[in-house]
Amino acid sequence: MSRIRSKDTMIETKLRKALWEKGYRYRKNYKDLPGRPDIVLTKYRIAIFCDSEFFHGKDWEILRPRLEKGRNPDYWVKKIQRNMQRDIEKDQALQYLGWSVIHFWGKDILEKPEECVRVIEEVIFDQKIERIDFDEEI
């Protein structure tokens, strides 16, 4: 476990590079927001989390039985369930503050970073549409 990094992971670096190449500027591990998002686009109020499949419980209904058969099952089941609950709490706190929250699985970032950037751009575009005042004369 000592080699598992909490920041500047390979998946974070890959997504940051893809964003930078498209001209998006960001903050890393932004301390001023709940949950310290991995990437923050302050201009658009978007918080991005790059989640590893194991530690954030992807396909939990498949992973949990495997963990229960492995070593130290009580520890791992509790740890991952708490991570999943913490993710929900962070998302709610950020949304309450008016931030859009996006989570990407590590495998998706590694295989399709451009698709991840496209998802982020959709959120940016949707925000711009919400700001249009349709009561004003065009």
Short mmCIF file of C-alpha atoms in Angstrom, two decimals:
data_model
loop_
_atom_site.label_atom_id
_atom_site.label_comp_id
_atom_site.label_asym_id
_atom_site.label_seq_id
_atom_site.Cartn_x
_atom_site.Cartn_y
_atom_site.Cartn_z
CA MET A 1 0.00 0.00 0.00
CA SER A 2 2.94 2.35 0.49
CA ARG A 3 3.34 2.66 -3.28
CA ILE A 4 -0.25 3.80 -3.79
CA ARG A 5 -0.23 7.52 -4.43
CA SER A 6 -2.94 9.91 -3.32
CA LYS A 7 -2.07 12.60 -5.87
CA ASP A 8 -0.30 12.96 -9.21
CA THR A 9 -1.30 9.44 -10.17
CA MET A 10 -0.89 8.16 -13.71
CA ILE A 11 -4.62 8.58 -14.40
CA GLU A 12 -4.66 12.17 -13.10
CA THR A 13 -1.60 13.05 -15.17
CA LYS A 14 -3.12 11.55 -18.32
CA LEU A 15 -6.36 13.53 -17.96
CA ARG A 16 -4.54 16.75 -17.06
CA LYS A 17 -2.37 16.41 -20.15
CA ALA A 18 -5.44 15.91 -22.36
CA LEU A 19 -7.12 18.98 -20.84
CA TRP A 20 -3.97 21.09 -21.24
CA GLU A 21 -3.63 20.11 -24.90
CA LYS A 22 -7.20 21.34 -25.49
CA GLY A 23 -6.38 24.67 -23.86
CA TYR A 24 -8.06 24.15 -20.49
CA ARG A 25 -6.25 25.46 -17.45
CA TYR A 26 -6.88 23.87 -14.09
CA ARG A 27 -5.84 23.55 -10.48
CA LYS A 28 -4.51 20.30 -9.01
CA ASN A 29 -5.70 18.83 -5.69
CA TYR A 30 -7.60 22.01 -4.86
CA LYS A 31 -7.49 22.42 -1.07
CA ASP A 32 -10.19 25.10 -0.90
CA LEU A 33 -12.99 22.69 -1.83
CA PRO A 34 -14.49 19.75 0.08
CA GLY A 35 -12.82 16.48 -0.79
CA ARG A 36 -9.83 18.15 -2.44
CA PRO A 37 -10.77 17.35 -6.07
CA ASP A 38 -8.00 15.95 -8.27
CA ILE A 39 -8.61 18.56 -10.99
CA VAL A 40 -10.61 21.78 -10.74
CA LEU A 41 -11.64 24.05 -13.58
CA THR A 42 -12.28 27.15 -11.46
CA LYS A 43 -13.49 29.22 -14.42
CA TYR A 44 -16.36 26.77 -14.96
CA ARG A 45 -16.83 25.63 -11.34
CA ILE A 46 -16.17 22.00 -12.25
CA ALA A 47 -14.58 19.54 -9.80
CA ILE A 48 -13.13 16.37 -11.33
CA PHE A 49 -12.21 13.17 -9.51
CA CYS A 50 -10.06 10.45 -11.09
CA ASP A 51 -11.15 7.30 -9.27
CA SER A 52 -9.37 3.97 -9.25
CA GLU A 53 -11.77 1.10 -9.77
CA PHE A 54 -10.67 -0.88 -6.72
CA PHE A 55 -10.60 1.82 -4.05
CA HIS A 56 -13.84 3.49 -5.15
CA GLY A 57 -15.85 0.29 -5.54
CA LYS A 58 -16.54 -0.02 -9.26
CA ASP A 59 -18.84 -3.01 -9.87
CA TRP A 60 -19.23 -3.37 -6.11
CA GLU A 61 -21.70 -6.25 -6.42
CA ILE A 62 -18.92 -8.24 -8.14
CA LEU A 63 -15.98 -6.92 -6.11
CA ARG A 64 -17.49 -7.37 -2.65
CA PRO A 65 -17.89 -11.18 -2.80
CA ARG A 66 -14.31 -11.45 -4.08
CA LEU A 67 -13.04 -9.35 -1.18
CA GLU A 68 -15.04 -11.38 1.32
CA LYS A 69 -13.19 -14.50 0.18
CA GLY A 70 -9.76 -12.85 0.29
CA ARG A 71 -7.36 -11.72 2.98
CA ASN A 72 -8.58 -9.38 5.72
CA PRO A 73 -12.12 -9.10 4.31
CA ASP A 74 -13.55 -6.98 7.15
CA TYR A 75 -10.93 -4.30 6.62
CA TRP A 76 -11.31 -4.09 2.84
CA VAL A 77 -15.10 -4.20 2.73
CA LYS A 78 -15.38 -1.45 5.37
CA LYS A 79 -12.66 0.63 3.72
CA ILE A 80 -14.20 0.58 0.26
CA GLN A 81 -17.74 1.10 1.54
CA ARG A 82 -16.52 4.12 3.49
CA ASN A 83 -14.74 5.45 0.39
CA MET A 84 -17.96 5.11 -1.61
CA GLN A 85 -19.95 6.89 1.13
CA ARG A 86 -17.32 9.64 1.34
CA ASP A 87 -17.56 10.13 -2.44
CA ILE A 88 -21.30 10.75 -2.10
CA GLU A 89 -20.76 13.19 0.79
CA LYS A 90 -18.09 15.13 -1.14
CA ASP A 91 -20.31 15.34 -4.21
CA GLN A 92 -23.24 16.65 -2.19
CA ALA A 93 -21.09 19.27 -0.45
CA LEU A 94 -19.64 20.48 -3.76
CA GLN A 95 -23.04 20.60 -5.45
CA TYR A 96 -24.44 22.54 -2.50
CA LEU A 97 -21.68 25.11 -3.12
CA GLY A 98 -22.72 25.36 -6.78
CA TRP A 99 -20.05 23.16 -8.33
CA SER A 100 -20.53 20.55 -11.03
CA VAL A 101 -18.90 17.25 -10.09
CA ILE A 102 -17.52 14.68 -12.54
CA HIS A 103 -16.02 11.29 -11.68
CA PHE A 104 -14.01 9.23 -14.15
CA TRP A 105 -12.83 5.67 -13.70
CA GLY A 106 -9.10 5.18 -14.15
CA LYS A 107 -9.55 2.68 -16.97
CA ASP A 108 -11.71 5.13 -18.93
CA ILE A 109 -9.09 7.85 -18.57
CA LEU A 110 -6.26 5.56 -19.65
CA GLU A 111 -8.14 4.15 -22.64
CA LYS A 112 -10.09 7.22 -23.80
CA PRO A 113 -8.77 10.50 -22.38
CA GLU A 114 -10.26 12.46 -25.31
CA GLU A 115 -13.71 11.07 -24.47
CA CYS A 116 -13.28 12.24 -20.88
CA VAL A 117 -12.42 15.73 -22.13
CA ARG A 118 -15.51 15.61 -24.36
CA VAL A 119 -17.68 14.84 -21.30
CA ILE A 120 -16.14 17.82 -19.49
CA GLU A 121 -16.81 20.04 -22.50
CA GLU A 122 -20.46 18.92 -22.50
CA VAL A 123 -20.78 20.05 -18.88
CA ILE A 124 -19.20 23.40 -19.79
CA PHE A 125 -21.58 23.77 -22.75
CA ASP A 126 -24.61 22.86 -20.61
CA GLN A 127 -23.61 25.50 -18.06
CA LYS A 128 -23.43 28.14 -20.77
CA ILE A 129 -26.92 27.24 -21.99
CA GLU A 130 -28.29 27.53 -18.44
CA ARG A 131 -26.93 31.09 -18.22
CA ILE A 132 -28.81 32.32 -21.27
CA ASP A 133 -31.62 34.65 -20.23
CA PHE A 134 -34.52 33.84 -22.52
CA ASP A 135 -36.53 36.82 -21.26
CA GLU A 136 -34.13 39.26 -22.92
CA GLU A 137 -34.78 40.37 -26.46
CA ILE A 138 -32.25 39.00 -28.90
#
